[in-house]
mmCIF file of C-alpha atoms in Angstrom:
data_model
loop_
_atom_site.group_PDB
_atom_site.id
_atom_site.type_symbol
_atom_site.label_atom_id
_atom_site.label_comp_id
_atom_site.label_asym_id
_atom_site.label_seq_id
_atom_site.Cartn_x
_atom_site.Cartn_y
_atom_site.Cartn_z
ATOM 1 C CA MET U 1 0.000 0.000 0.000
ATOM 2 C CA ILE U 2 1.301 3.417 -0.951
ATOM 3 C CA THR U 3 1.168 6.154 1.651
ATOM 4 C CA VAL U 4 1.261 9.783 0.674
ATOM 5 C CA GLY U 5 3.064 12.051 3.106
ATOM 6 C CA LEU U 6 2.278 15.522 4.319
ATOM 7 C CA ASN U 7 4.843 17.056 1.956
ATOM 8 C CA ALA U 8 3.036 15.791 -1.133
ATOM 9 C CA PHE U 9 -0.287 17.261 0.006
ATOM 10 C CA LEU U 10 1.328 20.584 0.841
ATOM 11 C CA MET U 11 3.139 20.704 -2.507
ATOM 12 C CA VAL U 12 -0.128 20.161 -4.392
ATOM 13 C CA ALA U 13 -1.886 22.742 -2.215
ATOM 14 C CA GLY U 14 0.941 25.217 -2.816
ATOM 15 C CA MET U 15 0.813 24.680 -6.574
ATOM 16 C CA LEU U 16 -2.968 25.111 -6.627
ATOM 17 C CA PHE U 17 -2.663 28.296 -4.582
ATOM 18 C CA ALA U 18 0.063 29.643 -6.896
ATOM 19 C CA ILE U 19 -2.016 28.879 -10.003
ATOM 20 C CA GLY U 20 -4.987 30.640 -8.413
ATOM 21 C CA MET U 21 -2.882 33.658 -7.476
ATOM 22 C CA LEU U 22 -1.512 33.911 -11.008
ATOM 23 C CA GLY U 23 -5.061 33.770 -12.323
ATOM 24 C CA VAL U 24 -6.126 36.608 -10.034
ATOM 25 C CA LEU U 25 -3.114 38.763 -10.877
ATOM 26 C CA LEU U 26 -2.912 38.166 -14.632
ATOM 27 C CA ARG U 27 -6.475 37.758 -15.881
ATOM 28 C CA ARG U 28 -8.915 40.549 -16.665
ATOM 29 C CA ASN U 29 -12.147 38.566 -16.901
ATOM 30 C CA THR U 30 -14.122 38.718 -13.639
ATOM 31 C CA LEU U 31 -15.379 35.153 -14.025
ATOM 32 C CA VAL U 32 -11.836 33.797 -14.403
ATOM 33 C CA ILE U 33 -10.700 35.888 -11.431
ATOM 34 C CA TYR U 34 -13.582 34.504 -9.391
ATOM 35 C CA MET U 35 -12.715 30.915 -10.356
ATOM 36 C CA SER U 36 -9.088 31.592 -9.431
ATOM 37 C CA LEU U 37 -10.175 32.820 -5.993
ATOM 38 C CA GLU U 38 -12.163 29.639 -5.509
ATOM 39 C CA LEU U 39 -9.116 27.603 -6.537
ATOM 40 C CA MET U 40 -7.069 29.391 -3.881
ATOM 41 C CA LEU U 41 -9.773 28.644 -1.306
ATOM 42 C CA ASN U 42 -9.719 24.963 -2.225
ATOM 43 C CA ALA U 43 -5.921 24.912 -1.915
ATOM 44 C CA VAL U 44 -6.265 26.164 1.644
ATOM 45 C CA ASN U 45 -8.892 23.489 2.293
ATOM 46 C CA LEU U 46 -6.519 20.810 1.036
ATOM 47 C CA ALA U 47 -3.743 22.078 3.313
ATOM 48 C CA LEU U 48 -6.097 22.110 6.307
ATOM 49 C CA ILE U 49 -7.185 18.532 5.615
ATOM 50 C CA ALA U 50 -3.550 17.452 5.216
ATOM 51 C CA PHE U 51 -2.546 19.000 8.537
ATOM 52 C CA SER U 52 -5.596 17.503 10.211
ATOM 53 C CA ARG U 53 -4.722 14.051 8.921
ATOM 54 C CA TYR U 54 -1.064 14.463 9.882
ATOM 55 C CA ASN U 55 -1.951 15.514 13.453
ATOM 56 C CA GLY U 56 -4.655 12.880 13.824
ATOM 57 C CA THR U 57 -7.333 15.398 14.831
ATOM 58 C CA MET U 58 -10.592 16.573 13.332
ATOM 59 C CA ASP U 59 -9.868 20.288 13.751
ATOM 60 C CA GLY U 60 -8.927 20.876 10.117
ATOM 61 C CA ASN U 61 -11.957 18.949 8.923
ATOM 62 C CA LEU U 62 -14.234 21.193 10.962
ATOM 63 C CA PHE U 63 -12.618 24.306 9.520
ATOM 64 C CA VAL U 64 -13.065 22.928 6.005
ATOM 65 C CA PHE U 65 -16.730 22.214 6.679
ATOM 66 C CA PHE U 66 -17.314 25.836 7.682
ATOM 67 C CA ILE U 67 -15.223 27.163 4.794
ATOM 68 C CA ILE U 68 -17.240 25.147 2.279
ATOM 69 C CA THR U 69 -20.471 26.401 3.849
ATOM 70 C CA VAL U 70 -19.351 30.030 3.590
ATOM 71 C CA ALA U 71 -18.025 29.429 0.054
ATOM 72 C CA ALA U 72 -21.453 28.217 -1.074
ATOM 73 C CA ALA U 73 -22.998 31.497 0.044
ATOM 74 C CA GLU U 74 -20.080 33.399 -1.479
ATOM 75 C CA VAL U 75 -20.684 31.772 -4.849
ATOM 76 C CA ALA U 76 -24.319 32.860 -4.883
ATOM 77 C CA VAL U 77 -23.527 36.453 -3.910
ATOM 78 C CA GLY U 78 -20.462 36.720 -6.139
ATOM 79 C CA LEU U 79 -22.212 35.451 -9.235
ATOM 80 C CA ALA U 80 -25.165 37.757 -8.556
ATOM 81 C CA ILE U 81 -22.765 40.719 -8.419
ATOM 82 C CA ILE U 82 -21.078 39.638 -11.657
ATOM 83 C CA VAL U 83 -24.443 39.259 -13.407
ATOM 84 C CA ALA U 84 -25.525 42.702 -12.157
ATOM 85 C CA LEU U 85 -22.273 44.232 -13.421
ATOM 86 C CA PHE U 86 -22.737 42.573 -16.797
ATOM 87 C CA ARG U 87 -26.311 43.823 -17.100
ATOM 88 C CA ARG U 88 -25.254 47.367 -16.261
ATOM 89 C CA ARG U 89 -21.977 47.606 -18.223
ATOM 90 C CA GLN U 90 -22.416 44.848 -20.863
ATOM 91 C CA THR U 91 -18.935 43.515 -20.078
ATOM 92 C CA VAL U 92 -17.157 41.347 -17.511
ATOM 93 C CA MET U 93 -13.675 42.704 -18.226
ATOM 94 C CA VAL U 94 -12.146 44.340 -15.153
ATOM 95 C CA ASP U 95 -10.326 47.121 -17.005
ATOM 96 C CA GLN U 96 -13.602 48.296 -18.573
ATOM 97 C CA LEU U 97 -15.520 48.442 -15.265
ATOM 98 C CA ASN U 98 -13.686 51.494 -13.879
ATOM 99 C CA ALA U 99 -15.920 54.174 -15.379
#
């Protein structure tokens, strides 16, 4: 049986977080930025689960449960804001939303 160590989980979480951060910093489309933020949130969830498993406690799992609950509400509100911006400005590009 193959066991995966804490380092492997943290490396994957770090890569996911870095990809999400690059998406937030480099993209101009609000939907892509929003998906990148969610990717960063899931990277943090993965790290919390990895630490929880490594320590043998359920603390990280509880944090992840609450984070996922808040993220579900965040998705509804965030997409509603993006739809409202699109209806008002007819674009989802960040550089065109300044005016």
